[in-house]
Short mmCIF file of C-alpha atoms in Angstrom, two decimals:
data_model
loop_
_atom_site.label_atom_id
_atom_site.label_comp_id
_atom_site.label_asym_id
_atom_site.label_seq_id
_atom_site.Cartn_x
_atom_site.Cartn_y
_atom_site.Cartn_z
CA MET A 299 -15.99 9.97 -24.95
CA SER A 300 -17.04 12.35 -22.39
CA VAL A 301 -16.41 12.22 -18.49
CA ASP A 302 -16.66 14.12 -15.77
CA LEU A 303 -13.05 14.74 -15.87
CA VAL A 304 -12.81 17.49 -13.04
CA GLY A 305 -15.14 15.57 -10.57
CA PHE A 306 -13.00 12.35 -10.84
CA LEU A 307 -9.55 13.98 -10.49
CA ALA A 308 -10.54 15.67 -7.21
CA VAL A 309 -11.86 12.68 -5.99
CA VAL A 310 -8.83 10.56 -7.03
CA LEU A 311 -6.86 13.46 -5.29
CA VAL A 312 -8.76 13.17 -2.06
CA ALA A 313 -8.24 9.52 -2.04
CA TYR A 314 -4.39 9.61 -2.10
CA VAL A 315 -4.27 12.19 0.19
CA VAL A 316 -6.47 10.45 2.83
CA PRO A 317 -3.69 7.64 4.35
CA GLY A 318 -4.73 4.20 4.21
CA PRO A 319 -3.14 0.99 3.94
CA ASP A 320 -1.01 1.49 0.90
CA PHE A 321 0.30 4.87 1.85
CA LEU A 322 1.53 3.09 5.47
CA VAL A 323 3.20 0.43 2.83
CA VAL A 324 4.85 2.76 0.78
CA LEU A 325 5.91 5.23 3.43
CA ARG A 326 7.56 2.52 5.66
CA SER A 327 9.29 0.80 2.54
CA ALA A 328 10.82 4.09 1.47
CA THR A 329 12.40 4.58 4.83
CA GLU A 330 13.77 1.04 4.48
CA HIS A 331 15.44 1.80 1.39
CA PRO A 332 14.62 4.12 -1.82
CA SER A 333 14.48 0.96 -4.28
CA LYS A 334 11.50 -0.86 -1.92
CA GLY A 335 9.71 2.30 -1.52
CA ARG A 336 9.42 2.75 -5.31
CA GLY A 337 8.58 -0.77 -5.57
CA ALA A 338 6.06 -0.74 -3.18
CA ALA A 339 5.04 2.38 -5.11
CA LEU A 340 4.67 0.41 -8.46
CA GLY A 341 3.22 -2.47 -6.60
CA ALA A 342 0.34 -1.01 -5.15
CA GLN A 343 -0.63 0.53 -8.34
CA ALA A 344 -0.13 -2.69 -10.12
CA GLY A 345 -2.56 -4.28 -7.44
CA LEU A 346 -5.21 -1.09 -9.07
CA CYS A 347 -4.45 -2.17 -12.50
CA VAL A 348 -5.92 -5.83 -11.38
CA HIS A 349 -9.32 -4.04 -9.80
CA MET A 350 -9.58 -1.86 -13.25
CA LEU A 351 -9.37 -4.99 -15.15
CA ALA A 352 -11.78 -6.74 -13.05
CA ALA A 353 -13.95 -3.60 -13.09
CA ALA A 354 -13.83 -3.59 -16.79
CA THR A 355 -14.79 -7.68 -17.24
CA GLY A 356 -17.40 -7.45 -14.32
CA LEU A 357 -15.85 -9.76 -12.03
CA SER A 358 -15.61 -6.64 -9.35
CA LEU A 359 -19.25 -6.62 -9.68
CA ILE A 360 -19.54 -10.41 -9.14
CA ALA A 361 -17.26 -10.29 -5.92
CA ALA A 362 -19.12 -7.23 -4.77
CA ARG A 363 -22.53 -8.95 -4.89
CA SER A 364 -21.23 -11.89 -3.07
CA PRO A 365 -20.58 -12.05 0.54
CA THR A 366 -18.68 -14.97 0.67
CA VAL A 367 -16.01 -13.50 -2.13
CA TYR A 368 -16.01 -10.20 -0.71
CA ASP A 369 -15.46 -11.53 2.86
CA ALA A 370 -12.83 -13.99 1.81
CA ILE A 371 -11.06 -10.81 -0.02
CA LYS A 372 -11.69 -8.82 3.22
CA LEU A 373 -10.40 -11.18 5.48
CA LEU A 374 -7.27 -12.14 3.37
CA GLY A 375 -6.39 -8.30 3.08
CA ALA A 376 -6.95 -7.81 7.02
CA ALA A 377 -4.84 -10.62 7.76
CA TYR A 378 -2.08 -9.91 5.35
CA LEU A 379 -1.87 -6.25 7.15
CA VAL A 380 -1.80 -7.66 10.72
CA TYR A 381 1.08 -10.34 9.14
CA LEU A 382 3.46 -7.10 7.98
CA GLY A 383 2.49 -5.26 11.75
CA VAL A 384 3.20 -8.46 13.61
CA ARG A 385 6.55 -8.84 11.63
CA ALA A 386 7.61 -5.54 11.94
CA VAL A 387 6.89 -5.52 15.90
CA LEU A 388 8.86 -8.71 16.31
CA ALA A 389 11.74 -7.50 14.34
CA ALA A 390 11.90 -4.21 16.47
CA ARG A 391 12.04 -5.89 19.67
CA ARG A 392 14.46 -8.52 18.39
CA ALA A 393 16.67 -5.60 17.36
CA ALA A 394 16.25 -3.69 20.62
CA ARG A 395 17.48 -6.75 22.51
CA GLU A 396 20.64 -7.65 20.14
CA ARG A 397 21.32 -3.91 20.54
CA LEU A 398 21.32 -4.34 24.38
CA ALA A 399 23.19 -7.42 24.10
CA GLY A 400 25.97 -5.64 22.34
CA ARG A 401 25.15 -7.50 18.73
CA ALA A 402 24.70 -6.49 15.70
CA THR A 403 21.03 -5.88 14.23
CA PRO A 404 19.90 -8.41 11.91
CA THR A 405 20.03 -8.45 8.29
CA ASP A 406 17.12 -10.21 7.36
CA PRO A 407 16.09 -8.90 3.69
CA GLU A 408 12.63 -8.70 4.63
CA ASP A 409 12.91 -7.19 8.51
CA GLY A 410 13.22 -3.75 8.12
CA PRO A 411 15.66 -1.21 8.07
CA ALA A 412 19.21 -2.94 8.79
CA GLU A 413 18.27 -4.83 5.56
CA ALA A 414 21.62 -5.35 3.33
CA GLY A 415 20.04 -6.83 0.25
CA SER A 416 20.72 -5.36 -3.40
CA GLY A 417 18.12 -2.90 -4.35
CA LYS A 418 16.69 -5.38 -6.92
CA GLY A 419 15.77 -7.64 -3.72
CA GLN A 420 14.55 -4.22 -2.01
CA TRP A 421 12.49 -3.37 -4.93
CA ARG A 422 11.01 -6.80 -5.17
CA SER A 423 10.09 -6.88 -1.53
CA GLY A 424 8.41 -3.60 -1.71
CA PHE A 425 6.50 -4.59 -4.60
CA THR A 426 5.10 -7.65 -3.36
CA GLN A 427 3.97 -5.63 -0.24
CA GLY A 428 2.39 -3.07 -2.32
CA PHE A 429 0.89 -5.46 -4.51
CA LEU A 430 -0.72 -7.84 -1.95
CA THR A 431 -1.92 -4.84 0.29
CA ASN A 432 -3.71 -3.31 -2.82
CA VAL A 433 -5.12 -6.57 -4.50
CA LEU A 434 -6.54 -7.71 -1.28
CA ASN A 435 -8.17 -4.43 -0.51
CA PRO A 436 -11.90 -4.75 -1.17
CA LYS A 437 -12.46 -0.74 -1.11
CA ALA A 438 -10.22 -0.50 -4.10
CA ALA A 439 -12.45 -2.94 -5.82
CA LEU A 440 -15.79 -1.12 -4.78
CA PHE A 441 -14.09 2.28 -5.96
CA PHE A 442 -14.07 0.88 -9.57
CA ILE A 443 -17.64 -0.47 -9.46
CA SER A 444 -19.84 2.09 -7.24
CA ILE A 445 -17.87 5.69 -7.49
CA LEU A 446 -15.92 5.30 -10.89
CA PRO A 447 -18.98 4.90 -12.67
CA GLN A 448 -20.57 8.09 -11.58
CA PHE A 449 -18.06 9.80 -13.86
CA VAL A 450 -18.59 8.11 -17.00
CA ASN A 451 -21.24 9.20 -20.03
CA GLY A 452 -23.72 6.57 -20.10
CA GLY A 453 -23.90 7.29 -24.08
CA GLY A 454 -20.55 5.74 -24.53
CA SER A 455 -18.59 2.84 -24.04
CA MET A 456 -18.57 2.05 -20.43
CA THR A 457 -15.56 -0.54 -20.67
CA ARG A 458 -13.20 2.03 -22.42
CA GLN A 459 -14.20 4.70 -19.88
CA ILE A 460 -13.45 2.59 -17.31
CA PHE A 461 -9.94 1.95 -18.63
CA PHE A 462 -9.44 5.64 -19.60
CA LEU A 463 -10.33 6.67 -16.00
CA GLY A 464 -8.46 3.94 -14.12
CA THR A 465 -5.44 4.37 -16.25
CA LEU A 466 -5.59 8.15 -15.13
CA ASP A 467 -5.93 7.03 -11.65
CA VAL A 468 -2.92 4.83 -11.49
CA ILE A 469 -0.44 7.41 -13.67
CA ILE A 470 -1.60 10.05 -10.79
CA GLY A 471 -0.75 7.50 -7.98
CA VAL A 472 2.50 6.77 -9.22
CA VAL A 473 3.39 10.42 -9.44
CA TYR A 474 2.26 10.85 -6.01
CA TRP A 475 3.76 7.70 -4.56
CA PHE A 476 7.16 8.65 -6.03
CA ALA A 477 6.91 12.11 -4.21
CA LEU A 478 6.15 10.40 -1.20
CA VAL A 479 8.85 7.96 -1.78
CA ALA A 480 11.25 11.04 -2.00
CA VAL A 481 9.99 12.54 0.87
CA ALA A 482 10.23 10.01 2.72
CA THR A 483 13.86 8.84 2.16
CA ARG A 484 14.78 12.02 3.73
CA LEU A 485 13.49 10.51 7.13
CA ARG A 486 16.39 8.24 6.76
CA ALA A 487 18.96 9.82 8.66
CA LEU A 488 16.85 10.31 11.58
CA LEU A 489 16.03 6.90 11.58
CA ASP A 490 19.34 6.09 11.43
CA ARG A 491 19.19 6.80 15.16
CA PRO A 492 18.38 3.34 16.98
CA LYS A 493 15.98 5.17 19.27
CA PHE A 494 14.13 6.55 16.63
CA ARG A 495 13.86 3.55 14.60
CA HIS A 496 12.81 1.46 17.35
CA ARG A 497 9.82 3.83 18.12
CA TRP A 498 9.30 4.25 14.36
CA GLU A 499 9.17 0.16 13.64
CA LEU A 500 6.71 -0.37 16.53
CA THR A 501 4.53 2.36 15.62
CA THR A 502 4.04 1.52 11.80
CA GLY A 503 3.76 -2.01 12.91
CA TRP A 504 0.99 -1.55 15.42
CA LEU A 505 -0.53 0.52 12.80
CA PHE A 506 -0.54 -2.34 10.27
CA ILE A 507 -2.24 -4.55 13.04
CA ALA A 508 -4.80 -1.76 13.98
CA ILE A 509 -5.62 -1.14 10.04
CA GLY A 510 -6.02 -4.75 9.35
CA ILE A 511 -8.25 -5.32 12.47
CA GLY A 512 -10.37 -2.37 11.26
CA VAL A 513 -10.59 -3.79 8.01
CA ALA A 514 -11.73 -7.34 9.24
CA ALA A 515 -14.49 -5.55 11.40
CA ILE A 516 -16.02 -3.41 8.68
CA ALA A 517 -19.42 -4.95 7.66
#
């Protein structure tokens, strides 16, 4: 099996460095709880595995050539990002109101920084968010059916090469996301300050909403 490994690695590294929805999900989750950040990282890569399997079996090609299926996936992904953003903005505003009223911040296990759930609960929440964000991202599917095939050898098994390059992509992503989680968790000390936390929650929430609207608007 002969593939353009150097070219592929360059494209993958650029794709990870350029921030996208999965970057924001992992970053935000890591600032809430390290376990949630790691869960989001693994969830995002699990979603990538779904796209890899779909590409290997031809399902991604069918979806890409069917406007109805593609639009449905795109709108579901956009709606989920907007949902995450709206929830973050509402949680930040609710926490601000409760601080002004002199009450403790909420401890809803899905609401954000004041989460008091167990590490396992945090991990599960992060994994779900990371997985849904990536599996509902049509750009991830298009990567496996339009960009990745450019690096395979036409004389070999297409399916085996897709699995090889896709697995390499997933492994690189896990390393990258875990490094991001390690860096992001250092922000938690700063974000323990209510004013900074409030601004962070609002900023990331509105970013989710903006990205979701952008995804929905893409033709």
